Amino acid sequence: QGQFVESGGDLVQPGGSLRLSCEASKNIIKNDMAWYRQAPGKQREMVAYITNNTTHYRDSVRDRFTISRDNAKNLVYLQMNSLKPEDTAVYYCNLLNIPNGTPGVPWGQGTQVTVSS
């Protein structure tokens, strides 16, 4: 049983929008959280992360993506606007930091985002 459940990925045209959702337990979701992605032939990279009151983005998605959270619903979101073909990847959520004394939390199956005309 996976601890992260990602959803919302789809096939979308360039310039389109999607909102991804990540659900996890309250003990997990309360921590600093991040969205990652892995495109074909590339290593997994961090897209954005969110703390209690700050958000941060990699340069290639800044001003297009917005990360947010709803702790009461155990959810983290990634709103993606003005999508480009280079955004095509499997998107995953996970903790930003590995807790001390643990191997980290296993990756979920991710959700596929495909941007193509």
PDB file of C-alpha atoms in Angstrom:
ATOM      1  CA  GLN A   1       0.000   0.000   0.000  1.00  0.00           C
ATOM      2  CA  GLY A   2       1.501   3.297  -1.111  1.00  0.00           C
ATOM      3  CA  GLN A   3       1.699   6.208   1.299  1.00  0.00           C
ATOM      4  CA  PHE A   4       1.384   8.841  -1.452  1.00  0.00           C
ATOM      5  CA  VAL A   5      -1.485   8.917  -3.940  1.00  0.00           C
ATOM      6  CA  GLU A   6      -0.958  11.321  -6.831  1.00  0.00           C
ATOM      7  CA  SER A   7      -3.714  12.192  -9.265  1.00  0.00           C
ATOM      8  CA  GLY A   8      -4.762  14.748 -11.866  1.00  0.00           C
ATOM      9  CA  GLY A   9      -2.312  14.046 -14.663  1.00  0.00           C
ATOM     10  CA  ASP A  10      -3.599  14.052 -18.222  1.00  0.00           C
ATOM     11  CA  LEU A  11      -2.821  14.729 -21.864  1.00  0.00           C
ATOM     12  CA  VAL A  12      -3.019  18.478 -22.485  1.00  0.00           C
ATOM     13  CA  GLN A  13      -2.101  20.863 -25.307  1.00  0.00           C
ATOM     14  CA  PRO A  14       0.697  23.419 -24.940  1.00  0.00           C
ATOM     15  CA  GLY A  15      -0.596  26.429 -23.046  1.00  0.00           C
ATOM     16  CA  GLY A  16      -3.104  24.340 -21.140  1.00  0.00           C
ATOM     17  CA  SER A  17      -3.521  23.845 -17.405  1.00  0.00           C
ATOM     18  CA  LEU A  18      -3.756  20.978 -14.942  1.00  0.00           C
ATOM     19  CA  ARG A  19      -4.064  20.667 -11.191  1.00  0.00           C
ATOM     20  CA  LEU A  20      -2.318  17.748  -9.542  1.00  0.00           C
ATOM     21  CA  SER A  21      -3.266  16.426  -6.115  1.00  0.00           C
ATOM     22  CA  CYS A  22      -1.263  14.436  -3.579  1.00  0.00           C
ATOM     23  CA  GLU A  23      -2.889  12.648  -0.677  1.00  0.00           C
ATOM     24  CA  ALA A  24      -1.019  11.182   2.287  1.00  0.00           C
ATOM     25  CA  SER A  25      -1.502  10.609   6.004  1.00  0.00           C
ATOM     26  CA  LYS A  26      -1.694  13.562   8.345  1.00  0.00           C
ATOM     27  CA  ASN A  27       1.658  12.661   9.917  1.00  0.00           C
ATOM     28  CA  ILE A  28       3.300  12.895   6.496  1.00  0.00           C
ATOM     29  CA  ILE A  29       1.395  15.761   4.923  1.00  0.00           C
ATOM     30  CA  LYS A  30       2.093  18.118   7.836  1.00  0.00           C
ATOM     31  CA  ASN A  31       5.788  18.239   6.933  1.00  0.00           C
ATOM     32  CA  ASP A  32       7.585  20.307   4.321  1.00  0.00           C
ATOM     33  CA  MET A  33       6.406  18.769   1.050  1.00  0.00           C
ATOM     34  CA  ALA A  34       7.693  18.794  -2.492  1.00  0.00           C
ATOM     35  CA  TRP A  35       6.632  17.920  -6.005  1.00  0.00           C
ATOM     36  CA  TYR A  36       9.156  16.116  -8.178  1.00  0.00           C
ATOM     37  CA  ARG A  37       9.089  15.015 -11.788  1.00  0.00           C
ATOM     38  CA  GLN A  38      10.946  12.600 -14.001  1.00  0.00           C
ATOM     39  CA  ALA A  39      10.952  12.990 -17.771  1.00  0.00           C
ATOM     40  CA  PRO A  40      12.027  10.254 -20.187  1.00  0.00           C
ATOM     41  CA  GLY A  41      15.805   9.907 -20.224  1.00  0.00           C
ATOM     42  CA  LYS A  42      16.294  12.333 -17.345  1.00  0.00           C
ATOM     43  CA  GLN A  43      16.863  12.132 -13.606  1.00  0.00           C
ATOM     44  CA  ARG A  44      14.117  12.998 -11.178  1.00  0.00           C
ATOM     45  CA  GLU A  45      14.140  16.688 -10.295  1.00  0.00           C
ATOM     46  CA  MET A  46      12.395  18.807  -7.706  1.00  0.00           C
ATOM     47  CA  VAL A  47       9.783  21.119  -9.164  1.00  0.00           C
ATOM     48  CA  ALA A  48       8.530  23.000  -6.112  1.00  0.00           C
ATOM     49  CA  TYR A  49       8.289  22.731  -2.363  1.00  0.00           C
ATOM     50  CA  ILE A  50       6.173  24.163   0.397  1.00  0.00           C
ATOM     51  CA  THR A  51       6.840  24.755   4.081  1.00  0.00           C
ATOM     52  CA  ASN A  52       4.408  25.989   6.713  1.00  0.00           C
ATOM     53  CA  ASN A  53       4.330  29.428   5.133  1.00  0.00           C
ATOM     54  CA  THR A  54       6.691  29.641   2.145  1.00  0.00           C
ATOM     55  CA  THR A  55       6.825  28.250  -1.370  1.00  0.00           C
ATOM     56  CA  HIS A  56       9.775  27.747  -3.720  1.00  0.00           C
ATOM     57  CA  TYR A  57      10.097  26.840  -7.392  1.00  0.00           C
ATOM     58  CA  ARG A  58      12.754  25.793  -9.826  1.00  0.00           C
ATOM     59  CA  ASP A  59      13.484  28.448 -12.426  1.00  0.00           C
ATOM     60  CA  SER A  60      11.860  26.631 -15.338  1.00  0.00           C
ATOM     61  CA  VAL A  61       8.405  26.593 -13.703  1.00  0.00           C
ATOM     62  CA  ARG A  62       8.436  29.819 -11.715  1.00  0.00           C
ATOM     63  CA  ASP A  63       5.461  32.072 -12.554  1.00  0.00           C
ATOM     64  CA  ARG A  64       3.652  29.139 -14.173  1.00  0.00           C
ATOM     65  CA  PHE A  65       3.222  26.620 -11.333  1.00  0.00           C
ATOM     66  CA  THR A  66       1.771  27.115  -7.856  1.00  0.00           C
ATOM     67  CA  ILE A  67       2.160  24.687  -4.969  1.00  0.00           C
ATOM     68  CA  SER A  68      -0.373  24.801  -2.142  1.00  0.00           C
ATOM     69  CA  ARG A  69      -1.659  22.660   0.693  1.00  0.00           C
ATOM     70  CA  ASP A  70      -4.804  21.871   2.635  1.00  0.00           C
ATOM     71  CA  ASN A  71      -3.662  20.110   5.780  1.00  0.00           C
ATOM     72  CA  ALA A  72      -7.224  19.556   7.000  1.00  0.00           C
ATOM     73  CA  LYS A  73      -7.838  17.410   3.908  1.00  0.00           C
ATOM     74  CA  ASN A  74      -4.370  15.805   3.888  1.00  0.00           C
ATOM     75  CA  LEU A  75      -3.688  17.231   0.426  1.00  0.00           C
ATOM     76  CA  VAL A  76      -0.919  19.028  -1.426  1.00  0.00           C
ATOM     77  CA  TYR A  77      -1.660  20.553  -4.828  1.00  0.00           C
ATOM     78  CA  LEU A  78       0.318  21.642  -7.841  1.00  0.00           C
ATOM     79  CA  GLN A  79      -1.484  24.054 -10.142  1.00  0.00           C
ATOM     80  CA  MET A  80       0.235  24.063 -13.526  1.00  0.00           C
ATOM     81  CA  ASN A  81      -0.520  26.776 -16.079  1.00  0.00           C
ATOM     82  CA  SER A  82       0.956  27.641 -19.474  1.00  0.00           C
ATOM     83  CA  LEU A  83       2.190  24.093 -19.865  1.00  0.00           C
ATOM     84  CA  LYS A  84       5.017  23.369 -22.284  1.00  0.00           C
ATOM     85  CA  PRO A  85       6.072  20.125 -23.983  1.00  0.00           C
ATOM     86  CA  GLU A  86       9.171  20.077 -21.785  1.00  0.00           C
ATOM     87  CA  ASP A  87       6.891  19.747 -18.736  1.00  0.00           C
ATOM     88  CA  THR A  88       6.018  16.235 -19.893  1.00  0.00           C
ATOM     89  CA  ALA A  89       6.961  13.845 -17.089  1.00  0.00           C
ATOM     90  CA  VAL A  90       5.674  11.628 -14.339  1.00  0.00           C
ATOM     91  CA  TYR A  91       4.985  13.844 -11.341  1.00  0.00           C
ATOM     92  CA  TYR A  92       5.487  12.628  -7.766  1.00  0.00           C
ATOM     93  CA  CYS A  93       5.019  14.097  -4.325  1.00  0.00           C
ATOM     94  CA  ASN A  94       7.150  13.315  -1.296  1.00  0.00           C
ATOM     95  CA  LEU A  95       8.739  14.863   1.743  1.00  0.00           C
ATOM     96  CA  LEU A  96      11.223  17.628   1.098  1.00  0.00           C
ATOM     97  CA  ASN A  97      13.576  16.219   3.746  1.00  0.00           C
ATOM     98  CA  ILE A  98      14.357  12.679   4.880  1.00  0.00           C
ATOM     99  CA  PRO A  99      13.484  12.348   8.579  1.00  0.00           C
ATOM    100  CA  ASN A 100      16.381  11.523  10.868  1.00  0.00           C
ATOM    101  CA  GLY A 101      16.704   7.806  11.576  1.00  0.00           C
ATOM    102  CA  THR A 102      14.466   6.713   8.696  1.00  0.00           C
ATOM    103  CA  PRO A 103      15.062   5.593   5.091  1.00  0.00           C
ATOM    104  CA  GLY A 104      12.530   8.118   3.863  1.00  0.00           C
ATOM    105  CA  VAL A 105       9.026   7.475   2.620  1.00  0.00           C
ATOM    106  CA  PRO A 106       8.561   5.261  -0.451  1.00  0.00           C
ATOM    107  CA  TRP A 107       7.628   6.929  -3.714  1.00  0.00           C
ATOM    108  CA  GLY A 108       4.092   6.613  -4.991  1.00  0.00           C
ATOM    109  CA  GLN A 109       3.235   5.620  -8.540  1.00  0.00           C
ATOM    110  CA  GLY A 110       3.103   9.235  -9.680  1.00  0.00           C
ATOM    111  CA  THR A 111       0.771  10.768 -12.218  1.00  0.00           C
ATOM    112  CA  GLN A 112       1.577  11.190 -15.910  1.00  0.00           C
ATOM    113  CA  VAL A 113       1.485  14.664 -17.451  1.00  0.00           C
ATOM    114  CA  THR A 114       1.824  14.787 -21.222  1.00  0.00           C
ATOM    115  CA  VAL A 115       1.937  18.137 -23.023  1.00  0.00           C
ATOM    116  CA  SER A 116       1.614  17.752 -26.775  1.00  0.00           C
ATOM    117  CA  SER A 117      -0.188  19.289 -29.713  1.00  0.00           C
TER     118      SER A 117
END
